[in-house]
JSON list of C-alpha atoms in Angstrom, two decimals:
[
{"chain": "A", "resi": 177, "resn": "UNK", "atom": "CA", "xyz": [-69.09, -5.26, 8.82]},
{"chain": "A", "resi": 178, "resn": "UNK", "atom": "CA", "xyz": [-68.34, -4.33, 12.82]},
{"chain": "A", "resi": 179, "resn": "UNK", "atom": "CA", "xyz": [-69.43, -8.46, 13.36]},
{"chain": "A", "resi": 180, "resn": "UNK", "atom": "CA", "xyz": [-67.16, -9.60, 10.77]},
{"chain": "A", "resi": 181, "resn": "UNK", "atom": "CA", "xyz": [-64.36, -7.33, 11.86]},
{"chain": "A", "resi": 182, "resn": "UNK", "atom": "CA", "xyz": [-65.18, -8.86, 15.44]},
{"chain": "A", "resi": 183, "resn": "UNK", "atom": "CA", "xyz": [-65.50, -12.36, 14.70]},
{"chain": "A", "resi": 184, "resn": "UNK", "atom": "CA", "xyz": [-61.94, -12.02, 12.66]},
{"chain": "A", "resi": 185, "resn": "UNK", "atom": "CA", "xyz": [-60.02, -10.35, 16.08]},
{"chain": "A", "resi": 186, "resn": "UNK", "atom": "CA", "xyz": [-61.41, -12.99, 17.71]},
{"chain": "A", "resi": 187, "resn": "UNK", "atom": "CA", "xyz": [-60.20, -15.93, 16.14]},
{"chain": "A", "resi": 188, "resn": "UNK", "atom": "CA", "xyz": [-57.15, -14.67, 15.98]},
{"chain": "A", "resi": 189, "resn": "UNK", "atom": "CA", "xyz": [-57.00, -13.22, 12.29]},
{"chain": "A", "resi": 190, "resn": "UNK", "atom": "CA", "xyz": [-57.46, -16.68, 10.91]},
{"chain": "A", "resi": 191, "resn": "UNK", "atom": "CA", "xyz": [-61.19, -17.34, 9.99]},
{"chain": "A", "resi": 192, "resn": "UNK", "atom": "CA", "xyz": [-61.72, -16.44, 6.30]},
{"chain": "A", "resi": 193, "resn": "UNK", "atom": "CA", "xyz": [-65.22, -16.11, 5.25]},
{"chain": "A", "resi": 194, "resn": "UNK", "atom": "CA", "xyz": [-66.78, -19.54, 5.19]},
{"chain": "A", "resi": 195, "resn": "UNK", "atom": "CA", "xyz": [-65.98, -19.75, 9.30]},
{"chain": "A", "resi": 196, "resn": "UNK", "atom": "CA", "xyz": [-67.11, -16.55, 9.57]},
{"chain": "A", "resi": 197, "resn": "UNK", "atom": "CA", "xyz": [-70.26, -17.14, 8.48]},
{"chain": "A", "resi": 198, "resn": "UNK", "atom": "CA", "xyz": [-70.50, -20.19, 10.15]},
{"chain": "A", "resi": 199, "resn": "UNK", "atom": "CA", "xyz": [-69.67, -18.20, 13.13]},
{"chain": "A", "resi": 200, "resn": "UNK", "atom": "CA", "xyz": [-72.69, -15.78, 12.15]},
{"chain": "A", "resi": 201, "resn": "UNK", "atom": "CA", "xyz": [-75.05, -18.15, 11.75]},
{"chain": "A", "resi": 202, "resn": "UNK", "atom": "CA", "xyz": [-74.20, -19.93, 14.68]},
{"chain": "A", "resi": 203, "resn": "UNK", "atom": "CA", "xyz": [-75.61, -16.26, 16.32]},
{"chain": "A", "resi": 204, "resn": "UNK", "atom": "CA", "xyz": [-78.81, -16.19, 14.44]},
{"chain": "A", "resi": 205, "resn": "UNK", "atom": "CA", "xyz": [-77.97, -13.87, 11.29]},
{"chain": "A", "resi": 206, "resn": "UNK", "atom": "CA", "xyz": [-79.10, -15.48, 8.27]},
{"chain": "A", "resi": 207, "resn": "UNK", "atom": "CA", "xyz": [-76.01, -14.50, 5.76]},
{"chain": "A", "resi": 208, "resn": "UNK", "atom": "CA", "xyz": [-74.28, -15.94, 2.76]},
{"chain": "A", "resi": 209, "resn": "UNK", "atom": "CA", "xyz": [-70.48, -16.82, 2.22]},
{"chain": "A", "resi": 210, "resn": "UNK", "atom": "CA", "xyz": [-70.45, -14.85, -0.18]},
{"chain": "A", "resi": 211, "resn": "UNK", "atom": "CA", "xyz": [-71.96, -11.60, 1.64]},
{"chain": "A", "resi": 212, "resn": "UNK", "atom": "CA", "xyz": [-69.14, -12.23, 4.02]},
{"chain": "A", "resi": 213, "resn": "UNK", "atom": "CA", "xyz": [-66.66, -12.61, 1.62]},
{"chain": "A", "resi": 214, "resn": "UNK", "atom": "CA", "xyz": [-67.49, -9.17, -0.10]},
{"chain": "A", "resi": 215, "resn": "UNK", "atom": "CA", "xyz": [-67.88, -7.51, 2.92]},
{"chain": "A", "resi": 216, "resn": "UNK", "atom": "CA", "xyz": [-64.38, -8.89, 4.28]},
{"chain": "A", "resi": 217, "resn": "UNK", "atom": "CA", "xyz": [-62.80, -7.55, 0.31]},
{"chain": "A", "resi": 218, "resn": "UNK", "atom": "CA", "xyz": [-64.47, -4.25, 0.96]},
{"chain": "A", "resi": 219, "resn": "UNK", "atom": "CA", "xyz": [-62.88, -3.63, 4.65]},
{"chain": "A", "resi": 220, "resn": "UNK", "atom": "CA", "xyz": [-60.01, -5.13, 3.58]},
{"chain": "A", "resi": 221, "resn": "UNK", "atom": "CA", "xyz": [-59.70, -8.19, 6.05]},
{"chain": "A", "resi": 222, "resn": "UNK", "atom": "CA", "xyz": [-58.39, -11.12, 5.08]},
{"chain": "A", "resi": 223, "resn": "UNK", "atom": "CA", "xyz": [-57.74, -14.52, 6.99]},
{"chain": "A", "resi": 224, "resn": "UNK", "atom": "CA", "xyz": [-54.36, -15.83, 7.58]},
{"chain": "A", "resi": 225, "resn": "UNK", "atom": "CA", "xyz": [-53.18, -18.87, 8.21]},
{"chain": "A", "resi": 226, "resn": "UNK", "atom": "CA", "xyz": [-50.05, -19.90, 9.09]},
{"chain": "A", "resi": 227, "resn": "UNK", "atom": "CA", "xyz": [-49.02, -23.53, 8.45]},
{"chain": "A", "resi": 228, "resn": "UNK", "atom": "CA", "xyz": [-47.72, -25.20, 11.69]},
{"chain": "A", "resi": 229, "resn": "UNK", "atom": "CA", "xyz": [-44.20, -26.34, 10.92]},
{"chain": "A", "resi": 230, "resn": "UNK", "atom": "CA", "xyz": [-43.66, -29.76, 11.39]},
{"chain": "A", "resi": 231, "resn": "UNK", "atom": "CA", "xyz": [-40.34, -31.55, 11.18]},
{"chain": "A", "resi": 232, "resn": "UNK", "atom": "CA", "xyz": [-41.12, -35.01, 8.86]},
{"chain": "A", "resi": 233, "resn": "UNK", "atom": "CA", "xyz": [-37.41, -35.65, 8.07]},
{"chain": "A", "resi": 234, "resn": "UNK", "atom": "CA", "xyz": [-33.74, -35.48, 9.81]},
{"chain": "A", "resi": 235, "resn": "UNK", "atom": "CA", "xyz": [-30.63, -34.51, 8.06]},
{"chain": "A", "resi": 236, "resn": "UNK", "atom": "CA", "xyz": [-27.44, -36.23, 9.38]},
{"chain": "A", "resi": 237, "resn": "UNK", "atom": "CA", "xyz": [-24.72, -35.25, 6.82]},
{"chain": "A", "resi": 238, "resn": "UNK", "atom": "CA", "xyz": [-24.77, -39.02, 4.52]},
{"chain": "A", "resi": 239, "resn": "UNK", "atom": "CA", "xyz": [-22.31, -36.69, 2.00]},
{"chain": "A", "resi": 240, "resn": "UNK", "atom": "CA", "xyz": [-19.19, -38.81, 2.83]},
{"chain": "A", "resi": 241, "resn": "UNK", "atom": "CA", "xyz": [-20.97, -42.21, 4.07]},
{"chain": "A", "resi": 242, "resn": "UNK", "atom": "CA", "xyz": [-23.53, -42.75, 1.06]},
{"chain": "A", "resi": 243, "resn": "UNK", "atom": "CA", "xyz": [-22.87, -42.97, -2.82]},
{"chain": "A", "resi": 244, "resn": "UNK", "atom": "CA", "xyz": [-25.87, -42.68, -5.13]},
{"chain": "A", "resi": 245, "resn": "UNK", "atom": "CA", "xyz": [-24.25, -45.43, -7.31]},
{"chain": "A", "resi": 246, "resn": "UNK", "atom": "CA", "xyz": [-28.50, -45.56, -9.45]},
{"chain": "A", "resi": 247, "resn": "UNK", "atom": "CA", "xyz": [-27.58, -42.27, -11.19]},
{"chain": "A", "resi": 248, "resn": "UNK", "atom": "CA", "xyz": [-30.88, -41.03, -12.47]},
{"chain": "A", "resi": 249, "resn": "UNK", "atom": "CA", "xyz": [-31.15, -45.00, -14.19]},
{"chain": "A", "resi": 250, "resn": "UNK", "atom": "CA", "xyz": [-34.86, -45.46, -13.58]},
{"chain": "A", "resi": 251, "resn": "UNK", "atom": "CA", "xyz": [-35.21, -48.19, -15.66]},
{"chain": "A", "resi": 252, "resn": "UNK", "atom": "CA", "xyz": [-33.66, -51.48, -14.50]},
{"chain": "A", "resi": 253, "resn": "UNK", "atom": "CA", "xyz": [-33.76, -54.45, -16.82]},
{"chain": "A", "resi": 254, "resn": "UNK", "atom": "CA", "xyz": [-35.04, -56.84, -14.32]},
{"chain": "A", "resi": 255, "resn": "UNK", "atom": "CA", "xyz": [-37.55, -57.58, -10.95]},
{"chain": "A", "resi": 256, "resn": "UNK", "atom": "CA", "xyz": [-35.92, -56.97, -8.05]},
{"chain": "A", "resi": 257, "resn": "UNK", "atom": "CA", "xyz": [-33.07, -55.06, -9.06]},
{"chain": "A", "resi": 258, "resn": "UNK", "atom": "CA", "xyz": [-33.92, -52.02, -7.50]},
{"chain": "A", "resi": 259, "resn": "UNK", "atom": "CA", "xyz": [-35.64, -50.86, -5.04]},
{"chain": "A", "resi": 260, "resn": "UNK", "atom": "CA", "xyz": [-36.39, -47.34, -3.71]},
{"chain": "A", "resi": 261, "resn": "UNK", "atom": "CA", "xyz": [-38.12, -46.76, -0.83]},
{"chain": "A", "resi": 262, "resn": "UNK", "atom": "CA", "xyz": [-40.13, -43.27, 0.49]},
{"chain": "A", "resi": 263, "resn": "UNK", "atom": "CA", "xyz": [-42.14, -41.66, 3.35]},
{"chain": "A", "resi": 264, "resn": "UNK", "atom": "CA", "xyz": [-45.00, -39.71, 3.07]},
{"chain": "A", "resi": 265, "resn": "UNK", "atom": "CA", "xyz": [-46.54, -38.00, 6.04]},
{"chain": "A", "resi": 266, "resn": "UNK", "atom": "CA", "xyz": [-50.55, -37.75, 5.96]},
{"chain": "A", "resi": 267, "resn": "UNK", "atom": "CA", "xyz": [-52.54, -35.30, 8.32]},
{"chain": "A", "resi": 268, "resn": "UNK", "atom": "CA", "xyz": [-55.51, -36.95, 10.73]},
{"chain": "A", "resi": 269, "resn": "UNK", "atom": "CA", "xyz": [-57.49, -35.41, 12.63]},
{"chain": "A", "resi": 270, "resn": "UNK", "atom": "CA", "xyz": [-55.63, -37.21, 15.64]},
{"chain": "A", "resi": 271, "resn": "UNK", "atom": "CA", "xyz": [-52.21, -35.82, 14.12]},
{"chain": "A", "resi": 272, "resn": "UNK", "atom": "CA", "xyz": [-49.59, -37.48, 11.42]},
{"chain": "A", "resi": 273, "resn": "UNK", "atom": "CA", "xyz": [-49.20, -40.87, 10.34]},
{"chain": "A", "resi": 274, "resn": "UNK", "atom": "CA", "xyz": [-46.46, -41.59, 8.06]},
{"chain": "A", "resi": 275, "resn": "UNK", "atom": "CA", "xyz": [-46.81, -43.84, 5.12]},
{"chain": "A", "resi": 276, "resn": "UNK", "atom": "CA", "xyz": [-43.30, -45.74, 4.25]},
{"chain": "A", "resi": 277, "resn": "UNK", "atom": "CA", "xyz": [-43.20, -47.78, 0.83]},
{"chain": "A", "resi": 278, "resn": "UNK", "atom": "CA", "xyz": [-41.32, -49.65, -0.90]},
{"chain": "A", "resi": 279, "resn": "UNK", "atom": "CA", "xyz": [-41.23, -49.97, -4.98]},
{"chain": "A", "resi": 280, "resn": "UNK", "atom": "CA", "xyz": [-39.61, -52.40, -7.62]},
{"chain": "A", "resi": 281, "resn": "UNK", "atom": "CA", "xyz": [-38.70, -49.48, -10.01]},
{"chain": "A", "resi": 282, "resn": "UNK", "atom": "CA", "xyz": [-38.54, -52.47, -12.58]},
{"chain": "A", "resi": 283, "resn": "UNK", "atom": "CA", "xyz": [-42.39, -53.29, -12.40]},
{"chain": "A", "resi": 284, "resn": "UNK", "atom": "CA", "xyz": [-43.70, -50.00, -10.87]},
{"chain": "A", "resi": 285, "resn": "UNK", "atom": "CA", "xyz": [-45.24, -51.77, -7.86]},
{"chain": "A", "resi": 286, "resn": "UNK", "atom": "CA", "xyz": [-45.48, -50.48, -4.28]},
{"chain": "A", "resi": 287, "resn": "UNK", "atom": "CA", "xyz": [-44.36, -54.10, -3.14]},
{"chain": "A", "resi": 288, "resn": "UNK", "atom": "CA", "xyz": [-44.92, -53.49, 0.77]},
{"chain": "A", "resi": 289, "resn": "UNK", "atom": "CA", "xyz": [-45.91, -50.58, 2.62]},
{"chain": "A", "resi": 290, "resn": "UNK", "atom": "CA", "xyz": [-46.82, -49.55, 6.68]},
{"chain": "A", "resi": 291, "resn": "UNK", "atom": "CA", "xyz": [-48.26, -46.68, 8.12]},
{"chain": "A", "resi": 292, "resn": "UNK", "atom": "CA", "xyz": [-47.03, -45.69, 11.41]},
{"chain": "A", "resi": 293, "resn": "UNK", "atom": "CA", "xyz": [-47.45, -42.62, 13.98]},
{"chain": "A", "resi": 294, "resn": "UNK", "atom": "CA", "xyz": [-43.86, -41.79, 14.44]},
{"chain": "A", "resi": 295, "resn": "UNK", "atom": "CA", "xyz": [-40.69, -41.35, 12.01]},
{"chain": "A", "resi": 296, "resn": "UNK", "atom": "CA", "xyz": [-38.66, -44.05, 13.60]},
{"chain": "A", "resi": 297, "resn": "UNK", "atom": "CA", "xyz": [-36.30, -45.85, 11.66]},
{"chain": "A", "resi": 298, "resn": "UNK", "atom": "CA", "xyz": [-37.75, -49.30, 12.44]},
{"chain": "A", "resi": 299, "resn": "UNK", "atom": "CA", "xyz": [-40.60, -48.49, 10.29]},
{"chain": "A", "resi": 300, "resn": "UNK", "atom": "CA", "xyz": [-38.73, -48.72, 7.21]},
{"chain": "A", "resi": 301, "resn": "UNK", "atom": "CA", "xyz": [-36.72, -51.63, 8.48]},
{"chain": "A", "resi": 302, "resn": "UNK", "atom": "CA", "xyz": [-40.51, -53.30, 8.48]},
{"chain": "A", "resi": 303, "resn": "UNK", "atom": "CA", "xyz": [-41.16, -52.21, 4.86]},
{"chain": "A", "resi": 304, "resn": "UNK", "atom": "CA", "xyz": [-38.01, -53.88, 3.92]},
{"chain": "A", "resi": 305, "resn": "UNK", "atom": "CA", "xyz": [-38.74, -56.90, 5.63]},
{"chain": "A", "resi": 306, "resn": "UNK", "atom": "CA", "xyz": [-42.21, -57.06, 4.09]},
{"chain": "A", "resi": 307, "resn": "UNK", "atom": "CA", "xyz": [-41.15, -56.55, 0.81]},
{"chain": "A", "resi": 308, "resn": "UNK", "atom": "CA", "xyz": [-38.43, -59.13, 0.93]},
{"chain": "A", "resi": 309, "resn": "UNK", "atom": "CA", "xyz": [-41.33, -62.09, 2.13]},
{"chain": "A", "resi": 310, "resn": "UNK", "atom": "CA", "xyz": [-43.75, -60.29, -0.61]},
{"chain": "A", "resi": 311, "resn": "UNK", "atom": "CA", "xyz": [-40.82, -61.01, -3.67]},
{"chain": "A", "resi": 312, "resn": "UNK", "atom": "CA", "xyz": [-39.48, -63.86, -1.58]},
{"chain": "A", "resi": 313, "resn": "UNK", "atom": "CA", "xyz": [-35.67, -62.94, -1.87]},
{"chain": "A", "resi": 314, "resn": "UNK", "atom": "CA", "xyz": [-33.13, -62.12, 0.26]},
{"chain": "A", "resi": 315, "resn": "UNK", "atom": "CA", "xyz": [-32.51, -58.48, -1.06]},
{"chain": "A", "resi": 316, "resn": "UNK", "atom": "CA", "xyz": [-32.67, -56.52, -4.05]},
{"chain": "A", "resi": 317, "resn": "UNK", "atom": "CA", "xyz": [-29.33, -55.84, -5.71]},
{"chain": "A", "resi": 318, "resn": "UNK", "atom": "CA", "xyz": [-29.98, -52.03, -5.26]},
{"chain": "A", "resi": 319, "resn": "UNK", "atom": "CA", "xyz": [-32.20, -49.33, -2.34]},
{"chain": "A", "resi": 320, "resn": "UNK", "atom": "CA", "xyz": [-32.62, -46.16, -3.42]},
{"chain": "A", "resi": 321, "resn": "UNK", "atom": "CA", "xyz": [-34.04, -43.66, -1.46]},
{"chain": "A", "resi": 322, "resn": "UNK", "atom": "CA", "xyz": [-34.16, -39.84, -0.38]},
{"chain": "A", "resi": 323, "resn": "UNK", "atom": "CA", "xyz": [-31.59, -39.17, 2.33]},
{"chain": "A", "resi": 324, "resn": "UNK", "atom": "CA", "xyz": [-34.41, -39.15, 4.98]},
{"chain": "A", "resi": 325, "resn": "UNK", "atom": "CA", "xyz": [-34.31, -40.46, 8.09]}
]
């Protein structure tokens, strides 16, 4: 229990008991997560983790410039008539990449897509791009998205 409770200051409070072990193992002690894992329950450690913030999205105010003219209409009656567009960020072990899409909400299909390592704007300009050569058009008739960068 005196290892564990050293092994735990040590790390900073974070390791729960599968590191832990790993940690004791690593020393020669032959020892099961779940030994450590009572143990830890018993002295009443516990491992905590705090989740690094990370800023994926800005928030100009778009109240007064942007009108969200799709109103909850998911379904368009036709290709092409609307598009909406998102960014999802993905954890590496190099850091973030963000993954921006593009959809036809009238077929369901991610129509064009990029990954990139930084939120710029150009990224999505790309998608758009993309997805216009994809569906050969000039634009759809609608772009929804989240008010994102």
């Amino acid at each position: 229990m005196e290892q564990i409770r050293r092994i735990h200051k040590e790390f900073h409070e974070i390791y729960g008991a599968p590191k832990i072990t790993e940690e004791m193992r690593k020393a020669g002690d032959a020892v099961s997560d779940k030994t450590v894992g009572n143990y830890m329950r018993e002295i009443g450690t516990r491992s905590c983790y705090t989740k690094q913030d990370t800023k994926t999205t800005i928030q100009p105010d778009f109240s007064r410039k942007l009108r969200n003219i799709l109103k909850k209409q998911f379904d368009p009656v036709e290709l092409n008539t609307v598009w909406c567009s998102d960014i999802t960020y993905i954890w590496t072990d190099t850091g973030f990449v963000y993954l921006t899409s593009i959809m036809d909400l009238y077929s369901r299909k991610i129509i064009s897509w990029v990954l990139s390592d930084t939120l710029a704007a150009k990224w999505v300009i790309d998608a758009i791009r993309k997805a216009k050569k994809e569906r050969n058009v000039d634009r759809s008739k609608s772009m929804h998205r989240d008010r994102g960068i």
